PDB file of C-alpha atoms in Angstrom:
ATOM      1  CA  MET A 873    -105.732 -36.982 -97.264  1.00 79.00           C
ATOM      2  CA  SER A 874    -107.188 -36.219 -93.856  1.00 94.00           C
ATOM      3  CA  ALA A 875    -104.986 -35.550 -90.838  1.00 96.00           C
ATOM      4  CA  ALA A 876    -105.466 -35.318 -87.086  1.00 97.00           C
ATOM      5  CA  ILE A 877    -103.070 -34.050 -84.429  1.00 97.00           C
ATOM      6  CA  ILE A 878    -102.771 -35.829 -81.093  1.00 98.00           C
ATOM      7  CA  ILE A 879    -100.804 -34.225 -78.250  1.00 97.00           C
ATOM      8  CA  PRO A 880     -99.731 -36.943 -75.794  1.00 96.00           C
ATOM      9  CA  ALA A 881     -99.249 -35.584 -72.277  1.00 95.00           C
ATOM     10  CA  ARG A 882     -98.460 -37.250 -68.967  1.00 92.00           C
ATOM     11  CA  TYR A 883     -98.013 -35.785 -65.525  1.00 91.00           C
ATOM     12  CA  ALA A 884     -95.483 -38.290 -64.190  1.00 79.00           C
ATOM     13  CA  SER A 885     -92.444 -37.248 -66.239  1.00 75.00           C
ATOM     14  CA  GLN A 886     -89.272 -38.687 -64.710  1.00 70.00           C
ATOM     15  CA  ARG A 887     -87.189 -35.614 -65.524  1.00 73.00           C
ATOM     16  CA  TYR A 888     -89.826 -32.974 -64.832  1.00 81.00           C
ATOM     17  CA  PRO A 889     -92.970 -34.147 -62.998  1.00 83.00           C
ATOM     18  CA  GLY A 890     -96.030 -32.028 -63.720  1.00 90.00           C
ATOM     19  CA  LYS A 891     -94.416 -30.517 -66.789  1.00 92.00           C
ATOM     20  CA  PRO A 892     -97.620 -30.084 -68.875  1.00 94.00           C
ATOM     21  CA  LEU A 893     -99.047 -27.744 -66.227  1.00 95.00           C
ATOM     22  CA  VAL A 894     -95.977 -25.505 -65.949  1.00 94.00           C
ATOM     23  CA  GLU A 895     -96.862 -21.875 -66.643  1.00 95.00           C
ATOM     24  CA  LEU A 896     -95.065 -20.065 -69.469  1.00 95.00           C
ATOM     25  CA  ARG A 897     -95.252 -16.275 -69.768  1.00 95.00           C
ATOM     26  CA  ASP A 898     -94.993 -14.490 -73.112  1.00 93.00           C
ATOM     27  CA  GLY A 899     -93.793 -10.981 -73.904  1.00 90.00           C
ATOM     28  CA  SER A 900     -97.187  -9.420 -73.230  1.00 91.00           C
ATOM     29  CA  GLY A 901     -97.264 -10.925 -69.741  1.00 93.00           C
ATOM     30  CA  VAL A 902     -99.876 -13.576 -70.588  1.00 94.00           C
ATOM     31  CA  SER A 903     -99.273 -16.825 -68.721  1.00 95.00           C
ATOM     32  CA  LYS A 904    -100.490 -20.159 -70.122  1.00 96.00           C
ATOM     33  CA  THR A 905     -99.678 -23.737 -69.246  1.00 96.00           C
ATOM     34  CA  LEU A 906     -97.301 -25.719 -71.411  1.00 95.00           C
ATOM     35  CA  ILE A 907    -100.143 -27.944 -72.584  1.00 96.00           C
ATOM     36  CA  GLU A 908    -102.246 -24.939 -73.655  1.00 96.00           C
ATOM     37  CA  ARG A 909     -99.346 -23.436 -75.576  1.00 95.00           C
ATOM     38  CA  SER A 910     -98.797 -26.806 -77.270  1.00 94.00           C
ATOM     39  CA  TRP A 911    -102.525 -26.864 -78.108  1.00 95.00           C
ATOM     40  CA  ASP A 912    -102.235 -23.388 -79.615  1.00 95.00           C
ATOM     41  CA  ALA A 913     -99.338 -24.612 -81.778  1.00 93.00           C
ATOM     42  CA  ALA A 914    -101.439 -27.549 -83.014  1.00 95.00           C
ATOM     43  CA  VAL A 915    -104.543 -25.454 -83.739  1.00 95.00           C
ATOM     44  CA  ALA A 916    -102.378 -23.122 -85.831  1.00 94.00           C
ATOM     45  CA  VAL A 917    -101.946 -26.091 -88.212  1.00 94.00           C
ATOM     46  CA  LEU A 918    -105.365 -27.741 -88.174  1.00 91.00           C
ATOM     47  CA  ASP A 919    -108.851 -26.777 -87.105  1.00 88.00           C
ATOM     48  CA  ALA A 920    -109.476 -27.426 -83.405  1.00 87.00           C
ATOM     49  CA  ALA A 921    -111.952 -30.170 -84.375  1.00 89.00           C
ATOM     50  CA  ASP A 922    -108.975 -32.254 -85.531  1.00 96.00           C
ATOM     51  CA  VAL A 923    -106.759 -31.688 -82.460  1.00 97.00           C
ATOM     52  CA  TYR A 924    -106.820 -33.857 -79.340  1.00 98.00           C
ATOM     53  CA  VAL A 925    -104.859 -34.187 -76.111  1.00 98.00           C
ATOM     54  CA  ALA A 926    -104.265 -37.800 -75.044  1.00 98.00           C
ATOM     55  CA  THR A 927    -103.540 -38.139 -71.342  1.00 97.00           C
ATOM     56  CA  ASP A 928    -103.975 -40.457 -68.377  1.00 95.00           C
ATOM     57  CA  ASP A 929    -104.146 -37.697 -65.771  1.00 96.00           C
ATOM     58  CA  ASP A 930    -107.294 -35.926 -64.581  1.00 97.00           C
ATOM     59  CA  ARG A 931    -105.361 -32.737 -63.736  1.00 97.00           C
ATOM     60  CA  ILE A 932    -104.188 -32.396 -67.318  1.00 97.00           C
ATOM     61  CA  ALA A 933    -107.616 -33.375 -68.666  1.00 98.00           C
ATOM     62  CA  ASP A 934    -109.334 -30.730 -66.514  1.00 98.00           C
ATOM     63  CA  CYS A 935    -106.860 -28.082 -67.665  1.00 97.00           C
ATOM     64  CA  VAL A 936    -107.440 -28.936 -71.341  1.00 98.00           C
ATOM     65  CA  ARG A 937    -111.216 -28.924 -70.994  1.00 98.00           C
ATOM     66  CA  GLY A 938    -110.885 -25.609 -69.171  1.00 98.00           C
ATOM     67  CA  PHE A 939    -109.456 -23.885 -72.257  1.00 97.00           C
ATOM     68  CA  GLY A 940    -111.877 -25.677 -74.605  1.00 97.00           C
ATOM     69  CA  GLY A 941    -109.666 -28.505 -75.831  1.00 97.00           C
ATOM     70  CA  GLN A 942    -110.663 -32.072 -76.659  1.00 97.00           C
ATOM     71  CA  VAL A 943    -109.381 -34.859 -74.411  1.00 98.00           C
ATOM     72  CA  ILE A 944    -108.940 -38.589 -74.993  1.00 98.00           C
ATOM     73  CA  MET A 945    -108.249 -40.539 -71.803  1.00 98.00           C
ATOM     74  CA  THR A 946    -105.653 -43.283 -72.184  1.00 97.00           C
ATOM     75  CA  ASP A 947    -104.075 -45.977 -70.028  1.00 96.00           C
ATOM     76  CA  PRO A 948    -101.279 -45.003 -67.591  1.00 94.00           C
ATOM     77  CA  ALA A 949     -99.441 -48.095 -68.858  1.00 93.00           C
ATOM     78  CA  CYS A 950     -98.645 -46.350 -72.168  1.00 95.00           C
ATOM     79  CA  ARG A 951     -94.842 -46.141 -72.166  1.00 93.00           C
ATOM     80  CA  ASN A 952     -94.380 -43.218 -74.527  1.00 94.00           C
ATOM     81  CA  GLY A 953     -96.185 -40.756 -76.737  1.00 95.00           C
ATOM     82  CA  THR A 954     -96.394 -43.050 -79.753  1.00 97.00           C
ATOM     83  CA  GLU A 955     -98.061 -45.796 -77.724  1.00 97.00           C
ATOM     84  CA  ARG A 956    -100.422 -43.188 -76.284  1.00 97.00           C
ATOM     85  CA  CYS A 957    -101.295 -41.927 -79.785  1.00 97.00           C
ATOM     86  CA  ALA A 958    -101.925 -45.494 -80.955  1.00 97.00           C
ATOM     87  CA  GLN A 959    -104.281 -46.123 -78.053  1.00 97.00           C
ATOM     88  CA  ALA A 960    -106.012 -42.760 -78.534  1.00 97.00           C
ATOM     89  CA  VAL A 961    -106.760 -43.671 -82.149  1.00 96.00           C
ATOM     90  CA  GLU A 962    -108.041 -47.083 -81.086  1.00 95.00           C
ATOM     91  CA  VAL A 963    -110.382 -45.897 -78.325  1.00 95.00           C
ATOM     92  CA  SER A 964    -111.661 -42.728 -80.030  1.00 94.00           C
ATOM     93  CA  GLY A 965    -112.335 -43.985 -83.517  1.00 88.00           C
ATOM     94  CA  ILE A 966    -110.272 -41.237 -85.180  1.00 94.00           C
ATOM     95  CA  ASP A 967    -110.248 -42.229 -88.847  1.00 92.00           C
ATOM     96  CA  ALA A 968    -107.766 -39.728 -90.319  1.00 95.00           C
ATOM     97  CA  ASP A 969    -105.319 -41.053 -92.912  1.00 95.00           C
ATOM     98  CA  ILE A 970    -102.346 -39.370 -91.208  1.00 97.00           C
ATOM     99  CA  ILE A 971    -101.929 -39.148 -87.444  1.00 97.00           C
ATOM    100  CA  VAL A 972     -99.585 -36.425 -86.212  1.00 97.00           C
ATOM    101  CA  ASN A 973     -97.967 -36.726 -82.794  1.00 97.00           C
ATOM    102  CA  LEU A 974     -97.154 -33.205 -81.607  1.00 95.00           C
ATOM    103  CA  GLN A 975     -95.408 -33.784 -78.316  1.00 88.00           C
ATOM    104  CA  GLY A 976     -96.742 -31.752 -75.441  1.00 84.00           C
ATOM    105  CA  ASP A 977     -93.370 -30.244 -74.538  1.00 86.00           C
ATOM    106  CA  ALA A 978     -92.787 -28.417 -77.827  1.00 83.00           C
ATOM    107  CA  PRO A 979     -94.833 -25.187 -77.745  1.00 88.00           C
ATOM    108  CA  LEU A 980     -92.342 -23.415 -80.030  1.00 87.00           C
ATOM    109  CA  THR A 981     -93.114 -25.747 -82.947  1.00 90.00           C
ATOM    110  CA  PRO A 982     -93.961 -23.488 -85.921  1.00 91.00           C
ATOM    111  CA  ALA A 983     -97.095 -24.406 -87.855  1.00 93.00           C
ATOM    112  CA  TRP A 984     -95.103 -24.852 -91.058  1.00 94.00           C
ATOM    113  CA  PHE A 985     -93.005 -27.642 -89.489  1.00 94.00           C
ATOM    114  CA  VAL A 986     -96.147 -29.743 -89.110  1.00 95.00           C
ATOM    115  CA  ALA A 987     -97.616 -28.621 -92.437  1.00 94.00           C
ATOM    116  CA  ASP A 988     -94.382 -29.589 -94.226  1.00 95.00           C
ATOM    117  CA  LEU A 989     -94.463 -32.986 -92.516  1.00 95.00           C
ATOM    118  CA  ILE A 990     -98.044 -33.681 -93.578  1.00 95.00           C
ATOM    119  CA  ALA A 991     -97.231 -32.550 -97.138  1.00 95.00           C
ATOM    120  CA  ALA A 992     -94.243 -34.907 -97.261  1.00 96.00           C
ATOM    121  CA  MET A 993     -96.426 -37.835 -96.195  1.00 96.00           C
ATOM    122  CA  GLU A 994     -99.031 -36.943 -98.814  1.00 95.00           C
ATOM    123  CA  ALA A 995     -96.341 -36.714-101.528  1.00 96.00           C
ATOM    124  CA  ASN A 996     -94.691 -40.032-100.584  1.00 94.00           C
ATOM    125  CA  PRO A 997     -97.384 -42.673-100.059  1.00 93.00           C
ATOM    126  CA  VAL A 998     -94.801 -45.394 -99.286  1.00 95.00           C
ATOM    127  CA  ASP A 999     -93.539 -43.549 -96.203  1.00 96.00           C
ATOM    128  CA  MET A1000     -95.064 -44.976 -93.047  1.00 97.00           C
ATOM    129  CA  VAL A1001     -93.409 -42.657 -90.508  1.00 98.00           C
ATOM    130  CA  ALA A1002     -91.890 -39.203 -90.910  1.00 98.00           C
ATOM    131  CA  THR A1003     -90.369 -36.655 -88.549  1.00 97.00           C
ATOM    132  CA  PRO A1004     -88.863 -33.167 -88.968  1.00 97.00           C
ATOM    133  CA  VAL A1005     -85.187 -32.315 -88.523  1.00 97.00           C
ATOM    134  CA  LEU A1006     -83.765 -28.806 -88.226  1.00 95.00           C
ATOM    135  CA  ARG A1007     -80.142 -27.868 -88.846  1.00 96.00           C
ATOM    136  CA  CYS A1008     -78.764 -26.410 -85.625  1.00 94.00           C
ATOM    137  CA  ASP A1009     -77.777 -22.787 -85.416  1.00 91.00           C
ATOM    138  CA  ALA A1010     -74.901 -21.766 -83.155  1.00 91.00           C
ATOM    139  CA  GLU A1011     -77.178 -20.974 -80.192  1.00 88.00           C
ATOM    140  CA  THR A1012     -78.996 -24.312 -80.319  1.00 90.00           C
ATOM    141  CA  LEU A1013     -75.781 -26.274 -80.687  1.00 93.00           C
ATOM    142  CA  GLN A1014     -74.348 -24.452 -77.677  1.00 91.00           C
ATOM    143  CA  ASN A1015     -77.490 -25.288 -75.679  1.00 89.00           C
ATOM    144  CA  PHE A1016     -76.970 -28.953 -76.541  1.00 90.00           C
ATOM    145  CA  ARG A1017     -73.335 -28.869 -75.485  1.00 90.00           C
ATOM    146  CA  ASP A1018     -74.050 -26.913 -72.307  1.00 90.00           C
ATOM    147  CA  ASP A1019     -76.702 -29.439 -71.252  1.00 87.00           C
ATOM    148  CA  ARG A1020     -74.416 -32.386 -71.852  1.00 88.00           C
ATOM    149  CA  ALA A1021     -71.516 -30.697 -70.038  1.00 88.00           C
ATOM    150  CA  ALA A1022     -73.843 -30.166 -67.065  1.00 88.00           C
ATOM    151  CA  GLY A1023     -74.956 -33.799 -67.144  1.00 88.00           C
ATOM    152  CA  LYS A1024     -78.466 -32.877 -68.304  1.00 84.00           C
ATOM    153  CA  VAL A1025     -80.421 -34.703 -70.966  1.00 79.00           C
ATOM    154  CA  GLY A1026     -81.719 -32.028 -73.301  1.00 73.00           C
ATOM    155  CA  GLY A1027     -82.920 -32.233 -76.891  1.00 85.00           C
ATOM    156  CA  THR A1028     -82.331 -34.989 -79.422  1.00 94.00           C
ATOM    157  CA  THR A1029     -80.106 -35.024 -82.504  1.00 97.00           C
ATOM    158  CA  ALA A1030     -80.550 -37.025 -85.691  1.00 98.00           C
ATOM    159  CA  VAL A1031     -78.382 -38.406 -88.470  1.00 98.00           C
ATOM    160  CA  PHE A1032     -79.817 -39.626 -91.762  1.00 98.00           C
ATOM    161  CA  GLY A1033     -78.694 -41.043 -95.081  1.00 98.00           C
ATOM    162  CA  ALA A1034     -78.761 -39.649 -98.603  1.00 97.00           C
ATOM    163  CA  ASP A1035     -82.291 -41.050 -98.954  1.00 96.00           C
ATOM    164  CA  MET A1036     -83.312 -38.968 -95.902  1.00 97.00           C
ATOM    165  CA  ASN A1037     -84.164 -42.087 -93.920  1.00 98.00           C
ATOM    166  CA  GLY A1038     -83.043 -41.831 -90.307  1.00 98.00           C
ATOM    167  CA  LEU A1039     -79.873 -43.730 -89.399  1.00 98.00           C
ATOM    168  CA  TYR A1040     -79.954 -42.932 -85.683  1.00 98.00           C
ATOM    169  CA  PHE A1041     -81.390 -40.574 -83.095  1.00 98.00           C
ATOM    170  CA  SER A1042     -79.599 -39.780 -79.847  1.00 97.00           C
ATOM    171  CA  LYS A1043     -79.650 -37.631 -76.749  1.00 94.00           C
ATOM    172  CA  GLU A1044     -75.922 -37.228 -77.302  1.00 94.00           C
ATOM    173  CA  VAL A1045     -74.716 -34.689 -79.842  1.00 94.00           C
ATOM    174  CA  ILE A1046     -74.174 -36.634 -83.068  1.00 96.00           C
ATOM    175  CA  PRO A1047     -72.237 -36.734 -85.305  1.00 96.00           C
ATOM    176  CA  TYR A1048     -69.053 -36.330 -83.290  1.00 94.00           C
ATOM    177  CA  LEU A1049     -67.641 -32.809 -83.144  1.00 92.00           C
ATOM    178  CA  PRO A1050     -64.087 -31.884 -82.091  1.00 90.00           C
ATOM    179  CA  PRO A1051     -63.798 -30.074 -78.737  1.00 87.00           C
ATOM    180  CA  GLU A1052     -63.242 -26.732 -80.462  1.00 87.00           C
ATOM    181  CA  GLY A1053     -66.545 -27.137 -82.321  1.00 86.00           C
ATOM    182  CA  PRO A1054     -67.486 -27.429 -86.003  1.00 90.00           C
ATOM    183  CA  ASP A1055     -65.622 -25.748 -88.873  1.00 91.00           C
ATOM    184  CA  PRO A1056     -66.902 -22.122 -88.823  1.00 89.00           C
ATOM    185  CA  ASN A1057     -66.615 -21.998 -92.617  1.00 91.00           C
ATOM    186  CA  GLN A1058     -69.060 -24.882 -93.094  1.00 93.00           C
ATOM    187  CA  PRO A1059     -72.751 -25.347 -92.208  1.00 94.00           C
ATOM    188  CA  ILE A1060     -73.180 -26.862 -88.760  1.00 96.00           C
ATOM    189  CA  PRO A1061     -73.453 -30.647 -89.354  1.00 97.00           C
ATOM    190  CA  VAL A1062     -75.751 -31.306 -86.376  1.00 97.00           C
ATOM    191  CA  TYR A1063     -79.509 -31.659 -86.827  1.00 97.00           C
ATOM    192  CA  HIS A1064     -81.988 -31.095 -84.028  1.00 95.00           C
ATOM    193  CA  HIS A1065     -84.719 -33.704 -84.074  1.00 95.00           C
ATOM    194  CA  VAL A1066     -88.048 -31.886 -83.780  1.00 93.00           C
ATOM    195  CA  GLY A1067     -90.438 -33.799 -81.517  1.00 88.00           C
ATOM    196  CA  VAL A1068     -93.196 -34.320 -84.061  1.00 95.00           C
ATOM    197  CA  TYR A1069     -94.125 -37.512 -85.895  1.00 97.00           C
ATOM    198  CA  ALA A1070     -96.556 -38.331 -88.691  1.00 97.00           C
ATOM    199  CA  TYR A1071     -97.728 -41.926 -88.991  1.00 97.00           C
ATOM    200  CA  ARG A1072     -99.911 -44.039 -91.197  1.00 96.00           C
ATOM    201  CA  ARG A1073    -102.427 -45.908 -89.109  1.00 94.00           C
ATOM    202  CA  ALA A1074    -100.801 -49.264 -89.948  1.00 94.00           C
ATOM    203  CA  ALA A1075     -97.425 -48.052 -88.636  1.00 96.00           C
ATOM    204  CA  LEU A1076     -99.012 -47.055 -85.335  1.00 95.00           C
ATOM    205  CA  ALA A1077    -100.628 -50.468 -85.028  1.00 94.00           C
ATOM    206  CA  ASP A1078     -97.325 -52.259 -85.742  1.00 95.00           C
ATOM    207  CA  TYR A1079     -95.551 -50.115 -83.170  1.00 97.00           C
ATOM    208  CA  ALA A1080     -98.130 -50.740 -80.456  1.00 95.00           C
ATOM    209  CA  ALA A1081     -98.000 -54.487 -81.101  1.00 96.00           C
ATOM    210  CA  ALA A1082     -94.222 -54.609 -80.505  1.00 96.00           C
ATOM    211  CA  THR A1083     -92.410 -54.547 -77.186  1.00 93.00           C
ATOM    212  CA  PRO A1084     -89.775 -51.917 -76.272  1.00 95.00           C
ATOM    213  CA  MET A1085     -86.420 -52.542 -77.958  1.00 96.00           C
ATOM    214  CA  PRO A1086     -82.890 -52.288 -76.478  1.00 97.00           C
ATOM    215  CA  LEU A1087     -81.761 -49.024 -78.103  1.00 97.00           C
ATOM    216  CA  GLU A1088     -85.131 -47.404 -77.450  1.00 97.00           C
ATOM    217  CA  THR A1089     -84.781 -48.314 -73.787  1.00 96.00           C
ATOM    218  CA  LEU A1090     -81.169 -47.147 -73.474  1.00 95.00           C
ATOM    219  CA  GLU A1091     -81.717 -43.782 -75.154  1.00 95.00           C
ATOM    220  CA  GLY A1092     -85.254 -43.251 -73.912  1.00 93.00           C
ATOM    221  CA  LEU A1093     -86.266 -42.389 -77.486  1.00 96.00           C
ATOM    222  CA  GLU A1094     -89.490 -43.904 -78.776  1.00 96.00           C
ATOM    223  CA  GLN A1095     -88.665 -43.487 -82.490  1.00 97.00           C
ATOM    224  CA  LEU A1096     -85.801 -45.964 -82.213  1.00 98.00           C
ATOM    225  CA  ARG A1097     -88.338 -48.790 -81.932  1.00 98.00           C
ATOM    226  CA  PHE A1098     -89.261 -48.181 -85.564  1.00 98.00           C
ATOM    227  CA  LEU A1099     -85.609 -48.406 -86.640  1.00 97.00           C
ATOM    228  CA  GLU A1100     -84.989 -51.513 -84.568  1.00 97.00           C
ATOM    229  CA  LEU A1101     -88.053 -53.132 -86.150  1.00 95.00           C
ATOM    230  CA  GLY A1102     -86.666 -52.305 -89.603  1.00 95.00           C
ATOM    231  CA  LEU A1103     -89.322 -49.661 -90.342  1.00 95.00           C
ATOM    232  CA  PRO A1104     -87.780 -46.579 -92.017  1.00 97.00           C
ATOM    233  CA  VAL A1105     -88.343 -43.165 -90.464  1.00 98.00           C
ATOM    234  CA  ARG A1106     -88.247 -40.450 -93.126  1.00 98.00           C
ATOM    235  CA  CYS A1107     -86.510 -37.272 -91.959  1.00 98.00           C
ATOM    236  CA  VAL A1108     -88.024 -34.108 -93.408  1.00 98.00           C
ATOM    237  CA  GLU A1109     -85.705 -31.108 -93.217  1.00 97.00           C
ATOM    238  CA  VAL A1110     -87.555 -27.978 -92.155  1.00 96.00           C
ATOM    239  CA  ASP A1111     -86.572 -24.318 -92.196  1.00 93.00           C
ATOM    240  CA  GLY A1112     -86.590 -22.427 -88.911  1.00 89.00           C
ATOM    241  CA  LYS A1113     -86.923 -19.097 -90.776  1.00 90.00           C
ATOM    242  CA  GLY A1114     -84.917 -17.413 -88.064  1.00 85.00           C
ATOM    243  CA  ARG A1115     -87.030 -18.722 -85.192  1.00 82.00           C
ATOM    244  CA  VAL A1116     -85.453 -20.559 -82.279  1.00 79.00           C
ATOM    245  CA  PHE A1117     -86.832 -24.030 -81.624  1.00 81.00           C
ATOM    246  CA  TRP A1118     -86.420 -25.771 -78.278  1.00 80.00           C
ATOM    247  CA  GLU A1119     -88.433 -28.214 -76.173  1.00 84.00           C
ATOM    248  CA  LEU A1120     -89.178 -28.029 -72.479  1.00 87.00           C
ATOM    249  CA  ASN A1121     -87.157 -30.957 -71.160  1.00 82.00           C
ATOM    250  CA  ASN A1122     -85.777 -29.596 -67.874  1.00 83.00           C
ATOM    251  CA  PRO A1123     -86.660 -26.695 -65.529  1.00 88.00           C
ATOM    252  CA  VAL A1124     -83.821 -24.641 -67.069  1.00 86.00           C
ATOM    253  CA  ASP A1125     -85.741 -24.690 -70.375  1.00 89.00           C
ATOM    254  CA  VAL A1126     -88.564 -22.553 -68.966  1.00 93.00           C
ATOM    255  CA  ALA A1127     -86.380 -19.448 -69.190  1.00 91.00           C
ATOM    256  CA  ARG A1128     -85.148 -20.418 -72.657  1.00 88.00           C
ATOM    257  CA  ILE A1129     -88.693 -20.797 -73.970  1.00 92.00           C
ATOM    258  CA  GLU A1130     -90.014 -17.664 -72.268  1.00 93.00           C
ATOM    259  CA  LYS A1131     -87.155 -15.736 -73.878  1.00 91.00           C
ATOM    260  CA  VAL A1132     -88.380 -16.852 -77.311  1.00 88.00           C
ATOM    261  CA  LEU A1133     -92.034 -16.181 -76.452  1.00 90.00           C
ATOM    262  CA  ALA A1134     -91.034 -12.674 -75.421  1.00 88.00           C
TER     263      ALA A1134
END
């Protein structure tokens, strides 16, 4: 099967305006924008010919073209990354069997997360949508709890059934944990939802044809539209292999991500 990666990026983020153009410095002192580091993560999975940035903003488009990336211009009315990916496929004529949405705020996404997701879709032809989940380590769980205690919306957690289909995704920490934290003698029962999706083209079309749903609107999580429409979202557990994964959601995350890059 063929695959293409689309990185949706918008300038007018409510929580962090201009986020795709924020500079991130690595351990060697090299500074790159968030969108370029996300591009680098995507190219590590697929050839650059199969990677695109979908945006509605000329500043982002100019930045991407400046480092040699491919841009698809989309409508500012797109309400989330999945809608933007659907429109990018429609206007560009991308004909890949699997469309991967690698969100533009996740530069720490290891290549094998995306490769495992594509492999899962190839192995399970009935799956229309899939997304990676990563069991939290102690540091990530503490980051979640610190953000919530400070009133910040940070990453997303996921719960799923025995069939690995998603039951719910939330910006709260789910499932419930007692105040003292999880049992130290058991694996941490919280899974970090990794902001990557793989879709069949038909699933993207169905999504774009539907209107936003109540839970999607309340949580601000695009994947909940699939669940509310009765379309299963397969959760694919991935292995961090000792690497820390975190998205850039708030200004405080710049230091967290630069620490990992270093």
